[in-house]
């Protein structure tokens, strides 16, 4: 069971976000806070490790986000 009370990533900030797009063949996609932000990268391994099978555009998720080398990255996700 995924606990949103005690996130695995200490430096991560949990946010409610919307799936902008996710390409299952490529294994990655982006989440968004607002339609005009640069997006938060999410990898298929993060999705599967969190117990999620798929991400659909427009779907709302909770994500633990950290700053990566090329921008924000979702380290853990959960359905809303």
PDB file of C-alpha atoms in Angstrom:
ATOM      1  CA  UNK A   1       0.000   0.000   0.000  1.00  0.00           C
ATOM      2  CA  UNK A   2       1.368   3.373  -1.000  1.00  0.00           C
ATOM      3  CA  UNK A   3       1.379   5.848   1.859  1.00  0.00           C
ATOM      4  CA  UNK A   4       0.999   9.498   0.919  1.00  0.00           C
ATOM      5  CA  UNK A   5       1.615  10.455   4.553  1.00  0.00           C
ATOM      6  CA  UNK A   6       5.268   9.372   4.546  1.00  0.00           C
ATOM      7  CA  UNK A   7       6.732   9.680   1.062  1.00  0.00           C
ATOM      8  CA  UNK A   8       9.742   7.545   0.204  1.00  0.00           C
ATOM      9  CA  UNK A   9      11.597  10.555  -1.177  1.00  0.00           C
ATOM     10  CA  UNK A  10      12.510  13.001   1.604  1.00  0.00           C
ATOM     11  CA  UNK A  11      13.171  15.972  -0.697  1.00  0.00           C
ATOM     12  CA  UNK A  12      10.095  15.342  -2.818  1.00  0.00           C
ATOM     13  CA  UNK A  13       7.018  17.527  -2.791  1.00  0.00           C
ATOM     14  CA  UNK A  14       3.681  15.722  -3.200  1.00  0.00           C
ATOM     15  CA  UNK A  15       1.354  17.464  -5.660  1.00  0.00           C
ATOM     16  CA  UNK A  16      -1.900  16.732  -7.455  1.00  0.00           C
ATOM     17  CA  UNK A  17      -1.151  16.878 -11.183  1.00  0.00           C
ATOM     18  CA  UNK A  18      -2.768  16.091 -14.527  1.00  0.00           C
ATOM     19  CA  UNK A  19      -1.277  13.706 -17.096  1.00  0.00           C
ATOM     20  CA  UNK A  20      -0.383  15.799 -20.167  1.00  0.00           C
ATOM     21  CA  UNK A  21       0.626  12.736 -22.207  1.00  0.00           C
ATOM     22  CA  UNK A  22       2.256   9.350 -21.730  1.00  0.00           C
ATOM     23  CA  UNK A  23       3.688   7.181 -24.511  1.00  0.00           C
ATOM     24  CA  UNK A  24       3.721   3.532 -23.426  1.00  0.00           C
ATOM     25  CA  UNK A  25       5.962   2.477 -26.337  1.00  0.00           C
ATOM     26  CA  UNK A  26       8.626   5.042 -25.448  1.00  0.00           C
ATOM     27  CA  UNK A  27       8.128   4.525 -21.723  1.00  0.00           C
ATOM     28  CA  UNK A  28       7.777   8.116 -20.587  1.00  0.00           C
ATOM     29  CA  UNK A  29       5.516  11.140 -20.536  1.00  0.00           C
ATOM     30  CA  UNK A  30       4.787  14.411 -18.793  1.00  0.00           C
ATOM     31  CA  UNK A  31       2.527  15.614 -16.005  1.00  0.00           C
ATOM     32  CA  UNK A  32       1.423  19.226 -15.644  1.00  0.00           C
ATOM     33  CA  UNK A  33       0.499  21.676 -12.917  1.00  0.00           C
ATOM     34  CA  UNK A  34      -1.055  24.083 -15.418  1.00  0.00           C
ATOM     35  CA  UNK A  35      -1.467  23.774 -19.206  1.00  0.00           C
ATOM     36  CA  UNK A  36       1.301  26.297 -19.886  1.00  0.00           C
ATOM     37  CA  UNK A  37       4.054  24.961 -17.592  1.00  0.00           C
ATOM     38  CA  UNK A  38       7.058  23.039 -18.939  1.00  0.00           C
ATOM     39  CA  UNK A  39       5.863  19.757 -17.437  1.00  0.00           C
ATOM     40  CA  UNK A  40       7.104  17.146 -14.990  1.00  0.00           C
ATOM     41  CA  UNK A  41       8.850  14.114 -16.466  1.00  0.00           C
ATOM     42  CA  UNK A  42       7.513  10.673 -15.510  1.00  0.00           C
ATOM     43  CA  UNK A  43       9.160   7.380 -16.537  1.00  0.00           C
ATOM     44  CA  UNK A  44       7.416   4.024 -16.994  1.00  0.00           C
ATOM     45  CA  UNK A  45       9.528   2.471 -14.208  1.00  0.00           C
ATOM     46  CA  UNK A  46       8.135   5.065 -11.783  1.00  0.00           C
ATOM     47  CA  UNK A  47       4.616   4.266 -12.901  1.00  0.00           C
ATOM     48  CA  UNK A  48       5.085   0.483 -12.541  1.00  0.00           C
ATOM     49  CA  UNK A  49       6.966   0.760  -9.225  1.00  0.00           C
ATOM     50  CA  UNK A  50       4.016   2.752  -7.889  1.00  0.00           C
ATOM     51  CA  UNK A  51       1.626  -0.051  -8.913  1.00  0.00           C
ATOM     52  CA  UNK A  52      -0.035   1.831 -11.767  1.00  0.00           C
ATOM     53  CA  UNK A  53      -0.710   0.053 -15.061  1.00  0.00           C
ATOM     54  CA  UNK A  54      -1.375   3.024 -17.331  1.00  0.00           C
ATOM     55  CA  UNK A  55      -1.550   6.797 -17.483  1.00  0.00           C
ATOM     56  CA  UNK A  56      -4.136   8.511 -19.689  1.00  0.00           C
ATOM     57  CA  UNK A  57      -4.136  12.146 -20.845  1.00  0.00           C
ATOM     58  CA  UNK A  58      -6.294  14.207 -18.488  1.00  0.00           C
ATOM     59  CA  UNK A  59      -6.021  11.662 -15.641  1.00  0.00           C
ATOM     60  CA  UNK A  60      -5.349  13.206 -12.225  1.00  0.00           C
ATOM     61  CA  UNK A  61      -2.544  11.729 -10.105  1.00  0.00           C
ATOM     62  CA  UNK A  62      -0.626  12.529  -6.915  1.00  0.00           C
ATOM     63  CA  UNK A  63       3.112  12.674  -7.504  1.00  0.00           C
ATOM     64  CA  UNK A  64       6.218  13.076  -5.386  1.00  0.00           C
ATOM     65  CA  UNK A  65       8.338  15.467  -7.457  1.00  0.00           C
ATOM     66  CA  UNK A  66      11.993  16.405  -7.196  1.00  0.00           C
ATOM     67  CA  UNK A  67      14.234  18.640  -9.254  1.00  0.00           C
ATOM     68  CA  UNK A  68      16.241  16.589 -11.748  1.00  0.00           C
ATOM     69  CA  UNK A  69      19.159  17.538 -13.965  1.00  0.00           C
ATOM     70  CA  UNK A  70      16.815  18.647 -16.756  1.00  0.00           C
ATOM     71  CA  UNK A  71      13.834  19.828 -14.717  1.00  0.00           C
ATOM     72  CA  UNK A  72      11.219  18.391 -12.352  1.00  0.00           C
ATOM     73  CA  UNK A  73      10.846  14.600 -12.201  1.00  0.00           C
ATOM     74  CA  UNK A  74       8.060  12.486 -10.670  1.00  0.00           C
ATOM     75  CA  UNK A  75       9.717   9.947  -8.359  1.00  0.00           C
ATOM     76  CA  UNK A  76       6.559   8.277  -7.127  1.00  0.00           C
ATOM     77  CA  UNK A  77       2.938   8.502  -8.300  1.00  0.00           C
ATOM     78  CA  UNK A  78      -0.475   7.430  -7.048  1.00  0.00           C
ATOM     79  CA  UNK A  79      -3.980   7.662  -8.467  1.00  0.00           C
ATOM     80  CA  UNK A  80      -6.269  10.382  -7.092  1.00  0.00           C
TER      81      UNK A  80
END
